[in-house]
Short mmCIF file of C-alpha atoms in Angstrom, two decimals:
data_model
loop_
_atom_site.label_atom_id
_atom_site.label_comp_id
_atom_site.label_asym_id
_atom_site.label_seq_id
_atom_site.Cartn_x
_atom_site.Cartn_y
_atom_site.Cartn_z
CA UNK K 1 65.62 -32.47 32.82
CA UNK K 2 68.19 -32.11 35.18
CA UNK K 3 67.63 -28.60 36.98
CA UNK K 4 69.96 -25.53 36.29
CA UNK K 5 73.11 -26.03 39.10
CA UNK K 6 72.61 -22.79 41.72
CA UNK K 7 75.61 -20.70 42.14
CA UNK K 8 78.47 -22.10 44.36
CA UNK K 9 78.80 -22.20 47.57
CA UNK K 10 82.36 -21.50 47.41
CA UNK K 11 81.94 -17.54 46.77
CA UNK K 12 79.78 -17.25 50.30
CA UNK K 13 81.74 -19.81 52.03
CA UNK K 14 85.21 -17.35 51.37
CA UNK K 15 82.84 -13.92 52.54
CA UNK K 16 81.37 -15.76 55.86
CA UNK K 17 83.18 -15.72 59.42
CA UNK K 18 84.74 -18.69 59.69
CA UNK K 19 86.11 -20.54 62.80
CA UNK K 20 89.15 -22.77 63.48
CA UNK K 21 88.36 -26.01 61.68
CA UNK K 22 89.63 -28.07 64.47
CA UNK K 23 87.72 -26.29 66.93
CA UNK K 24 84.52 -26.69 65.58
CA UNK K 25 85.40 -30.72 65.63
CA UNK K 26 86.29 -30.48 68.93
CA UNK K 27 83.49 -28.41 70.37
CA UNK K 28 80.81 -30.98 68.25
CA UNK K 29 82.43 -33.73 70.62
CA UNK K 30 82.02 -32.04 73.96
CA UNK K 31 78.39 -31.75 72.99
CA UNK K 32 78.15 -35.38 72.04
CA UNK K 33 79.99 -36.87 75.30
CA UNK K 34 77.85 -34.23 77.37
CA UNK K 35 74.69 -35.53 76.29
CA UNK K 36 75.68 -38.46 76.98
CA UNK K 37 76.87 -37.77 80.18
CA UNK K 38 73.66 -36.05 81.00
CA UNK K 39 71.69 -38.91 79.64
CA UNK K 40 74.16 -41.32 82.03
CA UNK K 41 72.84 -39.98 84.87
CA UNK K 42 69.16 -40.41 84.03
CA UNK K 43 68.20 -43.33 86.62
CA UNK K 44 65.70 -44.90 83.83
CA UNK K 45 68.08 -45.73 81.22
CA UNK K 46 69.73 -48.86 81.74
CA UNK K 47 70.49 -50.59 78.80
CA UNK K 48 73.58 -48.69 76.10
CA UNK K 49 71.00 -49.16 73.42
CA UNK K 50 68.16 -46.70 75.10
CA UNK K 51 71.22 -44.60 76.03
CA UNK K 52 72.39 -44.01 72.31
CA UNK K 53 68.68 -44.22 71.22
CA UNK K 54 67.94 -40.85 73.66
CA UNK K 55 70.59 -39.19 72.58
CA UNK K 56 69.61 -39.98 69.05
CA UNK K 57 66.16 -38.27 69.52
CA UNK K 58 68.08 -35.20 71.45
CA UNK K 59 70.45 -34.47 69.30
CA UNK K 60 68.04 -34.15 66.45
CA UNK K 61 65.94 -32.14 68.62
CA UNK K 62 68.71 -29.70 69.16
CA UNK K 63 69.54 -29.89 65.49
CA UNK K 64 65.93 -28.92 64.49
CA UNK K 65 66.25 -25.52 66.59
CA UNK K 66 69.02 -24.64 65.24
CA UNK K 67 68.06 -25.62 61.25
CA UNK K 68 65.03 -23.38 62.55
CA UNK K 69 67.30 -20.61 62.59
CA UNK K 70 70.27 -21.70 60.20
CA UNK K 71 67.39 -21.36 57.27
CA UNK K 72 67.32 -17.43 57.53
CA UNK K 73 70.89 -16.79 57.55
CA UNK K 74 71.40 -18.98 54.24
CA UNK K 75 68.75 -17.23 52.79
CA UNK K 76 70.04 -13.87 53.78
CA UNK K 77 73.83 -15.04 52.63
CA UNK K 78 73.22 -16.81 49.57
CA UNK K 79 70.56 -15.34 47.85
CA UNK K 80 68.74 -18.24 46.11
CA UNK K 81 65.45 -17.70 45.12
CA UNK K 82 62.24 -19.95 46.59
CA UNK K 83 63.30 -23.56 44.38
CA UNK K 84 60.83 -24.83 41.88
CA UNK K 85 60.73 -28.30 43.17
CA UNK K 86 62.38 -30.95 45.76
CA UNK K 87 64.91 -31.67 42.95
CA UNK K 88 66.17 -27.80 42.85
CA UNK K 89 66.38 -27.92 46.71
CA UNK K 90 68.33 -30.88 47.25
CA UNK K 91 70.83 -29.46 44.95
CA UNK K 92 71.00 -26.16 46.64
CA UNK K 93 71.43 -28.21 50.24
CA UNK K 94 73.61 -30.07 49.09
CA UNK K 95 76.24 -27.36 46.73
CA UNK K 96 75.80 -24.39 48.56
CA UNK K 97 74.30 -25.28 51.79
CA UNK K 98 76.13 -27.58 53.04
CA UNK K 99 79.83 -25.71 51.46
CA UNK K 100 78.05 -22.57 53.22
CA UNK K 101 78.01 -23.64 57.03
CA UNK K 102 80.57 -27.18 57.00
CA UNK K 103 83.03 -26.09 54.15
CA UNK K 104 82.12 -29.30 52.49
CA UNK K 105 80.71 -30.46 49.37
CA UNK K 106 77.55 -32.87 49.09
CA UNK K 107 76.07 -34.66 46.18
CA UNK K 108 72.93 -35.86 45.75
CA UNK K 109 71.84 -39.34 44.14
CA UNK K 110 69.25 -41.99 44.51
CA UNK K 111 66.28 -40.20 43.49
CA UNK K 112 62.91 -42.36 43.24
CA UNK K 113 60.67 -42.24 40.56
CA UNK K 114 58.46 -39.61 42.28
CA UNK K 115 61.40 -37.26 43.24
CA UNK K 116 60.41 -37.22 47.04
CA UNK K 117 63.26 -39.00 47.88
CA UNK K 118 66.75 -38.52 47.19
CA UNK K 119 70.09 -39.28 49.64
CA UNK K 120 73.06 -36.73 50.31
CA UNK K 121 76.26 -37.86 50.41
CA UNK K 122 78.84 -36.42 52.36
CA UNK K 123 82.38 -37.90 51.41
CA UNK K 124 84.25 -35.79 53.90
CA UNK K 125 82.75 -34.57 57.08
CA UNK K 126 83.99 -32.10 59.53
CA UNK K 127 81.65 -33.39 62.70
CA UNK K 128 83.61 -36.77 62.62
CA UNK K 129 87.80 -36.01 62.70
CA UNK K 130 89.46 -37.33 65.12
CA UNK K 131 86.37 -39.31 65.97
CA UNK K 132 85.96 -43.19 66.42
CA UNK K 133 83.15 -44.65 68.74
CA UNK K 134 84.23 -46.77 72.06
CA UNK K 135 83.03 -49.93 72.20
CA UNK K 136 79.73 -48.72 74.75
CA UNK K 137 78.77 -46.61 71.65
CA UNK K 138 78.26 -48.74 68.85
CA UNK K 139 74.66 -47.70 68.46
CA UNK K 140 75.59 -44.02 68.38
CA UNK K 141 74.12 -41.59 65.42
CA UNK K 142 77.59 -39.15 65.88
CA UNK K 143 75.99 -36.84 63.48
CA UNK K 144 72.46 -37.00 64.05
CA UNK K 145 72.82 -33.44 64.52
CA UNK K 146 72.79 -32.79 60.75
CA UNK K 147 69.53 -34.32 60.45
CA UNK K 148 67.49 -32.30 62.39
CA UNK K 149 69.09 -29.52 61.34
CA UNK K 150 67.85 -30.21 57.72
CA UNK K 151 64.49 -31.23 58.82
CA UNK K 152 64.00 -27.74 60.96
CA UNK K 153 65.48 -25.52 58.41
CA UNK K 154 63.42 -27.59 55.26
CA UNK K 155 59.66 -26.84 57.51
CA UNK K 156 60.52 -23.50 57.95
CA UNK K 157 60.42 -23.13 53.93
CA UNK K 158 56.98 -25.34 54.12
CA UNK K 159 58.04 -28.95 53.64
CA UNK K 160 57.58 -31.03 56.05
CA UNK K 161 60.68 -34.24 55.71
CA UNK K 162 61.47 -37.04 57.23
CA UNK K 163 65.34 -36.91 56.91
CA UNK K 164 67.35 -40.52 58.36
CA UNK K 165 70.74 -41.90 58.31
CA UNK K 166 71.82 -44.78 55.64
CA UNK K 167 75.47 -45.14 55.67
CA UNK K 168 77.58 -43.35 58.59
CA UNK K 169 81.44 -44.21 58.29
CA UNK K 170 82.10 -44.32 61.95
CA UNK K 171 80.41 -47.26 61.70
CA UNK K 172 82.44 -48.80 59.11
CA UNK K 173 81.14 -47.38 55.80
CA UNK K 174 82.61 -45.69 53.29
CA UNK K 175 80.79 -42.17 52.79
CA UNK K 176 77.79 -40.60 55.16
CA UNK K 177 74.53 -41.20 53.32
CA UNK K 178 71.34 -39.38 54.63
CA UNK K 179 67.91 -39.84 53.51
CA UNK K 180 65.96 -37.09 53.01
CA UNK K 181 62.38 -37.99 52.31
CA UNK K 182 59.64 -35.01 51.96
CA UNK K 183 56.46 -35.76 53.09
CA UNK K 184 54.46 -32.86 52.03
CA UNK K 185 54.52 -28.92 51.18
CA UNK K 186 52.66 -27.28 53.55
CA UNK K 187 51.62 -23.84 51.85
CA UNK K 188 50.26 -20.62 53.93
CA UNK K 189 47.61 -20.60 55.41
CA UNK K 190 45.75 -16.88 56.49
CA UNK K 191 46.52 -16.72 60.09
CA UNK K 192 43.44 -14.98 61.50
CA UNK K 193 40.08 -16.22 62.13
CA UNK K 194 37.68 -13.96 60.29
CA UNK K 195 35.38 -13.23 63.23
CA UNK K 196 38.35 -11.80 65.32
CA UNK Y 1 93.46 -25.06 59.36
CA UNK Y 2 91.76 -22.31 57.97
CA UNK Y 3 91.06 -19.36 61.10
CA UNK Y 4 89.65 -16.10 59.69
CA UNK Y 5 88.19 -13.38 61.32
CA UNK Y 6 86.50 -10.13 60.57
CA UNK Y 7 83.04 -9.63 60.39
CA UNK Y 8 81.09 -7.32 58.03
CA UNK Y 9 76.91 -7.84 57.24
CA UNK Y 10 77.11 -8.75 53.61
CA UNK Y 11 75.89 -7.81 51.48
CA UNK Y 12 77.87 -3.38 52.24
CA UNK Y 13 74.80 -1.56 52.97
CA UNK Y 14 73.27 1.36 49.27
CA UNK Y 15 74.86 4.51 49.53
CA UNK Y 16 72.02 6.83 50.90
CA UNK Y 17 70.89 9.22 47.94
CA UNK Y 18 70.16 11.88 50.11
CA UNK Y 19 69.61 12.41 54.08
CA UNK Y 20 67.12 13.16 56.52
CA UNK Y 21 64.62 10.86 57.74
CA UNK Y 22 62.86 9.85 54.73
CA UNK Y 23 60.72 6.65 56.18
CA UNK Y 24 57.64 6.28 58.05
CA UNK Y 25 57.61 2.80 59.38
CA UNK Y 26 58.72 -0.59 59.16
CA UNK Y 27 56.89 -3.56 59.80
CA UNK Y 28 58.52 -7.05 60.22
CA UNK Y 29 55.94 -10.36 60.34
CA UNK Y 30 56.82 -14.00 60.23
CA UNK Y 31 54.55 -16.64 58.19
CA UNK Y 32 52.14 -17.06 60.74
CA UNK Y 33 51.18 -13.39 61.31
CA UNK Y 34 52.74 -12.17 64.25
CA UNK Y 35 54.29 -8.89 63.84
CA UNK Y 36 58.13 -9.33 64.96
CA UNK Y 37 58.97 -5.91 64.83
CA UNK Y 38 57.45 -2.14 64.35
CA UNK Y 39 59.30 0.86 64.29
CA UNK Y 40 57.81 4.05 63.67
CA UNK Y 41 59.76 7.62 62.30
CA UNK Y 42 57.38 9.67 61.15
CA UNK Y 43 53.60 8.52 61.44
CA UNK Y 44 50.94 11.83 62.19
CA UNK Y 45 47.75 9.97 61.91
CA UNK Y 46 46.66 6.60 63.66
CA UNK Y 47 43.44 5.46 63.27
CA UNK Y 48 43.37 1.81 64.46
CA UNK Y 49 44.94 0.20 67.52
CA UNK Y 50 48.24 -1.63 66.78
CA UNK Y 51 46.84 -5.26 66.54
CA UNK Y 52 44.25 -3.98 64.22
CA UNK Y 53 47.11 -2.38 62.51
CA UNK Y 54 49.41 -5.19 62.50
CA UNK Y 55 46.70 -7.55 61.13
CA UNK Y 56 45.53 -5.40 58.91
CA UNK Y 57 48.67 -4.55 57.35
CA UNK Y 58 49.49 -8.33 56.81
CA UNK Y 59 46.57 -9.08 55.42
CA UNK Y 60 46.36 -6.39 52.77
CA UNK Y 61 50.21 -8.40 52.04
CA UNK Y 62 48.15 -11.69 51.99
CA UNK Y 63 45.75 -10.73 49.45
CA UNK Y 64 47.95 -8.06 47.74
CA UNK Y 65 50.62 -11.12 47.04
CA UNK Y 66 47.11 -13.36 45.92
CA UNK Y 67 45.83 -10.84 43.47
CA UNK Y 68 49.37 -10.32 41.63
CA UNK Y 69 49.97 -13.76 41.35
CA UNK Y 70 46.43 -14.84 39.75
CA UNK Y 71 47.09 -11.68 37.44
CA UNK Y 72 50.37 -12.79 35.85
CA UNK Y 73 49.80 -12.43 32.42
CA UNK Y 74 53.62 -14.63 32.06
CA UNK Y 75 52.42 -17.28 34.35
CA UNK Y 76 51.43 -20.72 33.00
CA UNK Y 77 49.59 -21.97 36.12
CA UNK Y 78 46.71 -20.07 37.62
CA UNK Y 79 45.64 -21.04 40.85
CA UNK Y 80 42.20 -20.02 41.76
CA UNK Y 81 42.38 -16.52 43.98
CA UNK Y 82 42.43 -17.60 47.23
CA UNK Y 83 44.36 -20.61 47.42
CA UNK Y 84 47.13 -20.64 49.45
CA UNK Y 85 50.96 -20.66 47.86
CA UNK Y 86 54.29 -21.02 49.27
CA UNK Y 87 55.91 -18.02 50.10
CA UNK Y 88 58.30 -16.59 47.21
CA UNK Y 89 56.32 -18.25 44.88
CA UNK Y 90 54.50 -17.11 42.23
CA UNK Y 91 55.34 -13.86 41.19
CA UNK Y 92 55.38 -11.17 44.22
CA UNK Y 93 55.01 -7.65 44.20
CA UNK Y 94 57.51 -5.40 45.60
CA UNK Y 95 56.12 -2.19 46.05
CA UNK Y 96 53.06 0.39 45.01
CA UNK Y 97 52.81 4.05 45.40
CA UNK Y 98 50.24 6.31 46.71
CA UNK Y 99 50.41 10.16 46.54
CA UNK Y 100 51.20 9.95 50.34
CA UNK Y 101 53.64 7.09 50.68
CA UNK Y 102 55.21 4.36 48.93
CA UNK Y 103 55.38 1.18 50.54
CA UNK Y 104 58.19 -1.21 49.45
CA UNK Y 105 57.77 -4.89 50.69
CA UNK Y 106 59.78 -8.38 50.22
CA UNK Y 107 59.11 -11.86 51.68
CA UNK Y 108 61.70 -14.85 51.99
CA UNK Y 109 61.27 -18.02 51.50
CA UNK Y 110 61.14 -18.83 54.52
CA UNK Y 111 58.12 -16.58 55.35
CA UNK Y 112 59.61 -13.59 56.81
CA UNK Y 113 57.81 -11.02 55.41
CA UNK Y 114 59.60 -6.92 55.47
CA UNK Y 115 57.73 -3.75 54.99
CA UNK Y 116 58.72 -0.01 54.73
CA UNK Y 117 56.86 2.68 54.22
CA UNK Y 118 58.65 5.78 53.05
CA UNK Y 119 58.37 9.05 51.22
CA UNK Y 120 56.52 8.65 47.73
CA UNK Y 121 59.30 9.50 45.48
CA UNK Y 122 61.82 7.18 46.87
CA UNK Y 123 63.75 4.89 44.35
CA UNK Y 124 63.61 1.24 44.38
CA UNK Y 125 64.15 -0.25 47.77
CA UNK Y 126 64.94 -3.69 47.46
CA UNK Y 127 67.86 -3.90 48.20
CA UNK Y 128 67.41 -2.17 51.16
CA UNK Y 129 65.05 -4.49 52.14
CA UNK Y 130 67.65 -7.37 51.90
CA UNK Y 131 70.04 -5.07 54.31
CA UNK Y 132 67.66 -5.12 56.70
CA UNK Y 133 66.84 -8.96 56.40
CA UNK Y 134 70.85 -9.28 57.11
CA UNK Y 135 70.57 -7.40 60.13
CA UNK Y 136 67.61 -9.67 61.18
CA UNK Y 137 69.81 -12.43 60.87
CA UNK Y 138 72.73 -11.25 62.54
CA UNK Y 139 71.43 -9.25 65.32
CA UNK Y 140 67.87 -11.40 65.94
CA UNK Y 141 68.12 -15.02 64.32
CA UNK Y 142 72.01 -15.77 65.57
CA UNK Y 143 70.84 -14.42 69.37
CA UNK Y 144 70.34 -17.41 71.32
CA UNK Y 145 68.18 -16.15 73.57
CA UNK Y 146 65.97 -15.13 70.99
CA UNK Y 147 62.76 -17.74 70.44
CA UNK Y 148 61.33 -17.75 66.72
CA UNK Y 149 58.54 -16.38 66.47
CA UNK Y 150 58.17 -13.97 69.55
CA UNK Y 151 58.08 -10.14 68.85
CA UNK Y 152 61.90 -9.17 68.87
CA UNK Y 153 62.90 -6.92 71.53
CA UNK Y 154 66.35 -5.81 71.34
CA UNK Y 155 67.75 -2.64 71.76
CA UNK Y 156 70.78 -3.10 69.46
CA UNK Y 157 68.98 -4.16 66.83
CA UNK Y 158 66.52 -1.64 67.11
CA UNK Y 159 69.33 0.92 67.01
CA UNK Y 160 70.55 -0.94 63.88
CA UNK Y 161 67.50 -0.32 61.79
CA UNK Y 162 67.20 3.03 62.89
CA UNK Y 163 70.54 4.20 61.75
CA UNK Y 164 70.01 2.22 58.70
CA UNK Y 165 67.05 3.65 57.60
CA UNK Y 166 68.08 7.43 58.10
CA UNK Y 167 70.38 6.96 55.86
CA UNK Y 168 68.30 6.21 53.21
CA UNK Y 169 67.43 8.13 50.36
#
């Protein structure tokens, strides 16, 4: 039962401020080759593969405050309603998420027999034109970004993910493939002790 | 390329039905409890302190939400009362009236969790509601120096609401 396609993406993505395509590219780089300036300077980190692993970690921790955030303004743009299963919101990351915020189009395949796991694939991604690694980067997640920016916005609807790169075309694959895996749904819990 | 500009909180904001100041208060809590924002118009009796308020406001929401959804007579699945569900699911009530004051409520998916308390014959207010969730994002969510989950203290947005909401019917 394959479930019921959301709206598109493409009627928010034409109401929503939009910037300069190329400047969003460009500014995404700055951040990358500060961090890793930043990280250069760190006395500790010697070898290129710590380097690229620290920024790795970083840049996922800056992408899960932001998903933190991101997840209200979707749900304040888009309207969806809370999805029935992991299926549903894959689909809605994916079609109108992902169109909402990178004008892009995902699509979602690879789901196991559970339906926990499923991958994205991005054919066409705005983070990476103009962008090819030098050879001191080889290691580098470019976009790691993305994933903890689906990771913070997916616990701040109550499911906690584990979300990891498969294929990433900067290092000579052909689409972007991301792994999103969720661990569990965390339901609400009543905040206050009764004794207080 | 594409550049566009222009910026307008969508979705356009109800025309107001009639004016004056027509609400009491409005309450804003995230999923863990803590009240983001209060504003208060029009409120002549206080009996509690505003942390017994606060908490007992949400949890009259937490068991209010509870009771509705082990009630549905449409609903296939009935958890047993008590049990915790995700927010937005399960079917949620929006609003109930007293002789005094009608309070209209809506929760996101993502916890957030708005209240306002008006006048008892005021019309439906959803979509109200989702105005003001719009300004949360715009004005509170997109500030960066904003952390989640801290009570929101910003003048502008503050103003926002308040214009908002007097010109509601």
């Amino acid at each position: 039962m394959a479930p019921v396609a959301p709206k598109s993406g493409d009627a928010i993505f034409a109401s929503v401020d939009r910037v300069n395509a190329e400047l969003f590219t460009l500014t995404y780089g700055a951040i990358v080759r500060q961090l890793l300036t930043d990280l250069e300077e760190v006395e500790e980190v010697k070898a290129a593969r710590s380097n690229n692993f620290l920024v790795f970690v970083m840049s996922c921790c800056r992408g899960y405050n932001i998903g933190v955030r991101l997840v209200d303004e979707f749900l304040a743009k888009s309207n969806v309603s809370r999805c029935v299963d992991f299926r549903e919101t894959a689909e809605v990351i994916a079609k109108v998420g992902f169109k909402m915020f990178l004008g892009v189009t995902a699509s979602v395949t690879n789901w196991d027999a559970e339906g926990t796991t499923c991958s994205i694939i991005l054919e066409d991604n705005p983070l990476v034109d103009f962008v090819e690694l030098p050879d001191t980067c080889q290691g580098l997640y470019y976009c790691n970004i993305l994933s903890g920016v689906i990771r913070g916005a997916l616990e701040m609807v109550s499911m906690k993910t584990e979300v990891t790169w498969l294929r990433d075309m900067l290092r000579g694959d052909d689409v972007f493939e991301l792994q999103v895996k969720l661990l569990k749904q965390v339901p609400e819990e009543y905040p206050y002790k009764d004794d207080e | 390329m594409q550049f566009f500009g222009g910026s307008e909180i969508s979705p356009s904001p109800p025309a107001p039905a009639a004016s004056g100041n027509n609400a009491h208060m409005l309450y804003i809590f995230n999923r863990n409890g803590v009240c983001l924002l209060y504003r208060e118009w029009n409120r002549p009796l206080k009996t509690l302190s505003s942390q017994q308020d606060h908490k007992l406001m949400f949890g009259l929401l937490f068991s209010l939400k509870s009771l509705t959804a082990k009630m549905d007579p449409t609903s296939v699945e009935k958890g047993n009362l008590g049990v915790p569900q995700l927010p937005g699911q399960g079917c949620s009530f929006h609003s109930f009236r007293t002789n005094t004051y009608k309070l209209s409520f809506m929760e996101t998916p993502s916890g957030i969790k708005i209240i306002l308390v008006t006048h008892p014959r005021t019309s439906d207010l959803r979509d109200s509601l989702k105005y003001i969730y719009n300004l949360y994002v715009e004005y509170v969510v997109k500030n960066p120096l904003y952390s989640p989950g801290t009570p929101i203290r910003y003048e502008l947005f503050n103003k926002a609401v308040d214009q908002y909401v007097r010109g509601l019917g």
